[in-house]
PDB file of C-alpha atoms in Angstrom:
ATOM      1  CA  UNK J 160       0.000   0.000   0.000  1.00 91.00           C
ATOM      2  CA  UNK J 161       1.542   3.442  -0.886  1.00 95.00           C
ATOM      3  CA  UNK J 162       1.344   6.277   1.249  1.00 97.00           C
ATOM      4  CA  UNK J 163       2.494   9.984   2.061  1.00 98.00           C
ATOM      5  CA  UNK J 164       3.881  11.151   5.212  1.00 97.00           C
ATOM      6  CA  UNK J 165       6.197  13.631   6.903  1.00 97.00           C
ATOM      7  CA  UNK J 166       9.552  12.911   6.419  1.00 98.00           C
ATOM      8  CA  UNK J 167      11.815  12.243   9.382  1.00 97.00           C
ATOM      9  CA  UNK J 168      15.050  12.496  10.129  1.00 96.00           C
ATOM     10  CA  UNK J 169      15.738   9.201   9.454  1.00 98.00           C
ATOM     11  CA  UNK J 170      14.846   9.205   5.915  1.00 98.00           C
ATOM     12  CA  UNK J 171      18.263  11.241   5.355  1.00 98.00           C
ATOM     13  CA  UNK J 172      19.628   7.625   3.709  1.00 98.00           C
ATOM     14  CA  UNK J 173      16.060   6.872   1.788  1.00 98.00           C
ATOM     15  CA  UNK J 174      16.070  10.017   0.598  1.00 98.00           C
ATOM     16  CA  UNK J 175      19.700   9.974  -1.092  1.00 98.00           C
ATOM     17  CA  UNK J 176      18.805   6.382  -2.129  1.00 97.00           C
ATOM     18  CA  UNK J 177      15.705   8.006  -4.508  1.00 98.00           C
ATOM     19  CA  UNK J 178      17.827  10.999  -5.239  1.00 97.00           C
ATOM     20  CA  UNK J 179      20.475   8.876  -7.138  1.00 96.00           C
ATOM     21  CA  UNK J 180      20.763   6.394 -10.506  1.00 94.00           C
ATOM     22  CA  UNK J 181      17.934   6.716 -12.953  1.00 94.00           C
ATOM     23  CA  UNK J 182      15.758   8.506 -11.081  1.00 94.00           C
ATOM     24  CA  UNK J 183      17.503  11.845 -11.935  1.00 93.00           C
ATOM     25  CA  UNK J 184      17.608  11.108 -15.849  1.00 92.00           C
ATOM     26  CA  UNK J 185      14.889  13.936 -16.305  1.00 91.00           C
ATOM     27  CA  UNK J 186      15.818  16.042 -12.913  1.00 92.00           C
ATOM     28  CA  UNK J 187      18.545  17.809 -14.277  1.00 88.00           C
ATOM     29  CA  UNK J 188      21.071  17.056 -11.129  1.00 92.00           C
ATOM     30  CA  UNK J 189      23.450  14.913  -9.424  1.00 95.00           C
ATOM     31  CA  UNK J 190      23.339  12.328  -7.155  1.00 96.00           C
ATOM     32  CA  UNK J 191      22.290  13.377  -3.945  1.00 97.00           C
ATOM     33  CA  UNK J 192      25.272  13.005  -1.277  1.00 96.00           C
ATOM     34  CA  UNK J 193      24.863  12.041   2.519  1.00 97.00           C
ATOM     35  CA  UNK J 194      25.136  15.724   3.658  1.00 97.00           C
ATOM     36  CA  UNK J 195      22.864  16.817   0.850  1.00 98.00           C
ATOM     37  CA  UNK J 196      20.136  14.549   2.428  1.00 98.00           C
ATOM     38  CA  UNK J 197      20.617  14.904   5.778  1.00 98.00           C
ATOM     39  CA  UNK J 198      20.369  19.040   4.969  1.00 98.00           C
ATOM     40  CA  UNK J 199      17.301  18.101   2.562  1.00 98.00           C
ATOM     41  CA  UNK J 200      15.570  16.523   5.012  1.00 98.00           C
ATOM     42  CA  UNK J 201      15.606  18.769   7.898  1.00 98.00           C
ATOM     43  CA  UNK J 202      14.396  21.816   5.501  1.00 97.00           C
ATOM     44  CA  UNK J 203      11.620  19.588   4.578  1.00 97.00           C
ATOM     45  CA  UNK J 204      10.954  19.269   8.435  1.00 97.00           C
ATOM     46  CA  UNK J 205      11.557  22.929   9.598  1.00 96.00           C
ATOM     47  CA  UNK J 206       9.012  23.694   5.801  1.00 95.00           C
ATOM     48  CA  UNK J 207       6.218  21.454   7.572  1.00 95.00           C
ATOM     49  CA  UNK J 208       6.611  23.357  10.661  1.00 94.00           C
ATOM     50  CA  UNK J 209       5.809  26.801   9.202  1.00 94.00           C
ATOM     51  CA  UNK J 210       3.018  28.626   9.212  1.00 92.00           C
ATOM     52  CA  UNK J 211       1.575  28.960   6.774  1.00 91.00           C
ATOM     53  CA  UNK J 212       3.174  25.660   5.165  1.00 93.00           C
ATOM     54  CA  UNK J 213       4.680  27.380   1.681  1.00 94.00           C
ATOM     55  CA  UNK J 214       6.085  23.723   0.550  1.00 96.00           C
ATOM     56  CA  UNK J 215       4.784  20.574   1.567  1.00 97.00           C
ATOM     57  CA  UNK J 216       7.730  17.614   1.017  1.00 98.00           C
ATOM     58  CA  UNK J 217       6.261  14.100   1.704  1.00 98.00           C
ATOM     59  CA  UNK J 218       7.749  10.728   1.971  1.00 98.00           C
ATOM     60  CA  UNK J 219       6.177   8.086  -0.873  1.00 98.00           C
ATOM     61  CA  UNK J 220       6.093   5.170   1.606  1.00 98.00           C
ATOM     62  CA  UNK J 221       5.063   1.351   0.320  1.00 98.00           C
ATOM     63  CA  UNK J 222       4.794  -1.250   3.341  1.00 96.00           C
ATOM     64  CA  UNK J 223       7.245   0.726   5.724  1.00 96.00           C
ATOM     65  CA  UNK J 224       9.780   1.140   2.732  1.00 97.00           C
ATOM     66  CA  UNK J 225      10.415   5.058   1.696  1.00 98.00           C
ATOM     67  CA  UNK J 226      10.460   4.299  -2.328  1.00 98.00           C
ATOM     68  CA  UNK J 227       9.969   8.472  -3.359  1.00 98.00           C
ATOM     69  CA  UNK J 228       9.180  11.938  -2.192  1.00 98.00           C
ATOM     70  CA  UNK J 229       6.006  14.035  -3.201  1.00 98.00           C
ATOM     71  CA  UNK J 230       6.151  17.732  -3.058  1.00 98.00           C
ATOM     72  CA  UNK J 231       2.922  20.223  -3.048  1.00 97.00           C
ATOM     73  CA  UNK J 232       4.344  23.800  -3.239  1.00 96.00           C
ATOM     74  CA  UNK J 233       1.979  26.949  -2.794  1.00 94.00           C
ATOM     75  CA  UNK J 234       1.511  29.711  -5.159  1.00 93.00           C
ATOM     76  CA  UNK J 235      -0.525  32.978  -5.010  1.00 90.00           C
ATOM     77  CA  UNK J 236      -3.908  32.902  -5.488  1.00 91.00           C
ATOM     78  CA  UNK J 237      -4.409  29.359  -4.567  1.00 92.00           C
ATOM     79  CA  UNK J 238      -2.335  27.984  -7.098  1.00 96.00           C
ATOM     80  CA  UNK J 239      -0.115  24.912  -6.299  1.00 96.00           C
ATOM     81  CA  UNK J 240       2.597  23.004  -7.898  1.00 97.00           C
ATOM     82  CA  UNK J 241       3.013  19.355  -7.457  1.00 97.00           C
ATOM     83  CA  UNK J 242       5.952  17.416  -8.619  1.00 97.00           C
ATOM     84  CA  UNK J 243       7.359  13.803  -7.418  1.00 97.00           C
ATOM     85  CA  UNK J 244      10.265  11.427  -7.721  1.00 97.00           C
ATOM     86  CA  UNK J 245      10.648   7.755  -6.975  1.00 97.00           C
ATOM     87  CA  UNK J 246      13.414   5.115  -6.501  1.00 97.00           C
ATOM     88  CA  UNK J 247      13.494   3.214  -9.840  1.00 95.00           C
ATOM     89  CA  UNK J 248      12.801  -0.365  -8.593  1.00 96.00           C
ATOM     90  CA  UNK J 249       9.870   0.991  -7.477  1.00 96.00           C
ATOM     91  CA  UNK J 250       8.733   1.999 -10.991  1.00 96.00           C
ATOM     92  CA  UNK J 251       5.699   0.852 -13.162  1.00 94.00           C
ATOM     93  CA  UNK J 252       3.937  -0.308 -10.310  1.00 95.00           C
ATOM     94  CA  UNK J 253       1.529   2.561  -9.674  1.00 97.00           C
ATOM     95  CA  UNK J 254       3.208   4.081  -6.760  1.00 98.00           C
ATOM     96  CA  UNK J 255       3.661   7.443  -8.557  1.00 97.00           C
ATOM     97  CA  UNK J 256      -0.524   7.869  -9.345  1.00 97.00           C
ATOM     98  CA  UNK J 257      -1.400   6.842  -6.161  1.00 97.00           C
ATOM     99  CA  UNK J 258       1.017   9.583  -4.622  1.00 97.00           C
ATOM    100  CA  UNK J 259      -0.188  12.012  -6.898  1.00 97.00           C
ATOM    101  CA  UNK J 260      -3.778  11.195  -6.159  1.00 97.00           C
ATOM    102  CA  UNK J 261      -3.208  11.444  -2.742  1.00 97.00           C
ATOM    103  CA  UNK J 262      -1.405  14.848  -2.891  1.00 96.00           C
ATOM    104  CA  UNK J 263      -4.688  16.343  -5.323  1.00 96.00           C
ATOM    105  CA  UNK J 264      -7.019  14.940  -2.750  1.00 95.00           C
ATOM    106  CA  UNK J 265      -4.717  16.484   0.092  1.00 96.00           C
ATOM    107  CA  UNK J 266      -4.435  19.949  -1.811  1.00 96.00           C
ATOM    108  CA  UNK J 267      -8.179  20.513  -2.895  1.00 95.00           C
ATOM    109  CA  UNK J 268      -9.310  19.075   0.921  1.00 94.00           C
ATOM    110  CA  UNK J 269      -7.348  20.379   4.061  1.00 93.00           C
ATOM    111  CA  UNK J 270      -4.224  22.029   1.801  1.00 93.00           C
ATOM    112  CA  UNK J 271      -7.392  25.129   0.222  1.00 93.00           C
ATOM    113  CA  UNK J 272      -5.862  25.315  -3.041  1.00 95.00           C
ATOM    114  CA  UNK J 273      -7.818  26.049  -5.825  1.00 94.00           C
ATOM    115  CA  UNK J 274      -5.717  24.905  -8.522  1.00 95.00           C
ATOM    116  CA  UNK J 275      -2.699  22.684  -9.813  1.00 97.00           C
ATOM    117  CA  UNK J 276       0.089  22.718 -12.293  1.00 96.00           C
ATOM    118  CA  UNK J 277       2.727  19.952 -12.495  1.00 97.00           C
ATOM    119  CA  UNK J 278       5.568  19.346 -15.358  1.00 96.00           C
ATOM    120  CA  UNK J 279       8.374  17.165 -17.049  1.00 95.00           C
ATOM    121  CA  UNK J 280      10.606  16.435 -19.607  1.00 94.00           C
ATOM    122  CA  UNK J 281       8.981  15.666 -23.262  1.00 94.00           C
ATOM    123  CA  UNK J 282      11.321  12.628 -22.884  1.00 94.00           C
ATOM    124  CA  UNK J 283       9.603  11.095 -19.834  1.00 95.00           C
ATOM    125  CA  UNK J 284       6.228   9.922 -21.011  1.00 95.00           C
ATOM    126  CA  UNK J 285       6.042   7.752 -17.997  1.00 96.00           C
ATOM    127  CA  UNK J 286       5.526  10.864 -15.850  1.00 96.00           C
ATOM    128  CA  UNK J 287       2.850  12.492 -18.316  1.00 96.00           C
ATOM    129  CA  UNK J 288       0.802   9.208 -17.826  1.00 96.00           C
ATOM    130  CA  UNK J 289       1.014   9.584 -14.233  1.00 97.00           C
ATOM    131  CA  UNK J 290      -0.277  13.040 -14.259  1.00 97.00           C
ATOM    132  CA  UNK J 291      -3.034  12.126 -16.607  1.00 96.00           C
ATOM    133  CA  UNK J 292      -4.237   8.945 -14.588  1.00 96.00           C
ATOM    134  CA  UNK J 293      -4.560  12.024 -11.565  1.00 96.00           C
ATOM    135  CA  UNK J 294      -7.080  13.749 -13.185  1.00 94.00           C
ATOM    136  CA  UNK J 295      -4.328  16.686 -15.298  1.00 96.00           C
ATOM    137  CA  UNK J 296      -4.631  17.844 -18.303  1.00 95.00           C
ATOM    138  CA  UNK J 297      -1.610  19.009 -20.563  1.00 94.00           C
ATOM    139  CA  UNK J 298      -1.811  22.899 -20.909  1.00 93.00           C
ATOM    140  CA  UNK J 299       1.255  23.486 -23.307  1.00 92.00           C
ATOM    141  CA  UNK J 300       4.807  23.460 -22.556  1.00 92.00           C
ATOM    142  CA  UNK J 301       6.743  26.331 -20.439  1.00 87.00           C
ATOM    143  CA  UNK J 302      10.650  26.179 -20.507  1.00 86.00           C
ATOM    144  CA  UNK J 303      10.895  23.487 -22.856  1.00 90.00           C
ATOM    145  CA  UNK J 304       9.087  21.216 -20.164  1.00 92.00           C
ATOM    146  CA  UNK J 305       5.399  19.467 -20.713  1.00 93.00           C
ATOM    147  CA  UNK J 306       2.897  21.215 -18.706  1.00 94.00           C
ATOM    148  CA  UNK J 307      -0.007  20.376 -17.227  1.00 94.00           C
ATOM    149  CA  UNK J 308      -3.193  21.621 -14.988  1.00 94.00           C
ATOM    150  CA  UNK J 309      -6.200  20.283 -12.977  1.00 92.00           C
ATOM    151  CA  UNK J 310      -8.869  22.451 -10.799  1.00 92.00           C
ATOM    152  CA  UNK J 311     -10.500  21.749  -8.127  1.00 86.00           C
ATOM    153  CA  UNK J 312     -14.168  20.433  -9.089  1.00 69.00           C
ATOM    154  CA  UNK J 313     -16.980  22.692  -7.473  1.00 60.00           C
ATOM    155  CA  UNK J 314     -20.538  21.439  -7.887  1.00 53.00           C
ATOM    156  CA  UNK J 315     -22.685  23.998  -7.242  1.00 57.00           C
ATOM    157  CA  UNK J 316     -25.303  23.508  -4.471  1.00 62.00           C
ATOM    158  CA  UNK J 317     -29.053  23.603  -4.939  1.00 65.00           C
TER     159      UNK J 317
END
């Protein structure tokens, strides 16, 4: 069963683990080191602490193993920006659109936003899929990267 959850300061080693290999062939970066994950980590934690919460940075967790991370950050006007990355033996197996869904149900519920945008490389149709299968449509593209939107549903009362 996937799942999102705070990360802890335990994760540093998880973290670098889905921050490394494959994983970053659309990311644009290096590996992640041990000091780069232990300092990722602990922003994520002091980030959930705030008030208001500007970016929310969630473990992707699959029967008590921490395969990805899931971030939700906040724009003005309601606007929010979701983007995700997993470890890649943990690929192909649905993790990613369950995170996703999670975060969209998270974001138009107890997060208020109104609105979401996500991206990714043309290259990584994997990723596009994912987005689609959570309910986001593909807007266009914005700095060479696919983009793509969903709003929150409002059915009016009667």
């Amino acid at each position: 069963m996937t799942r999102l959850r705070p990360l802890t300061a335990d994760d540093a080693p998880a973290v670098r683990r889905v921050y490394s290999g494959a994983a970053l062939a659309f990311l644009g970066r290096a590996e992640m080191g041990e000091r780069e994950a232990v300092e990722y980590v602990a922003r994520a934690r002091e980030g959930a602490a705030a008030d208001p919460v500007v970016q929310y940075v969630l473990g992707v967790e699959v029967d008590g193993d921490l395969v990805g991370v899931a971030k939700l950050g906040r724009r003005p006007g309601g606007h929010g920006r979701v983007s995700y990355v997993l470890r890649e033996d943990s690929w192909g197996s649905g993790h990613a659109t369950s995170a996703v869904r999670d975060l969209v149900s998270f974001a138009f519920g107890a997060g208020g936003f109104t609105s979401l945008g996500a991206k990714h490389h043309p290259a990584n149709h994997a990723s596009g899929r994912v987005l689609e299968k959570s309910g986001f449509t593909r807007a266009g593209w914005y700095g060479g990267m696919v983009e793509y939107r969903r709003y929150r549903m409002v059915v009016p009362r009667r």
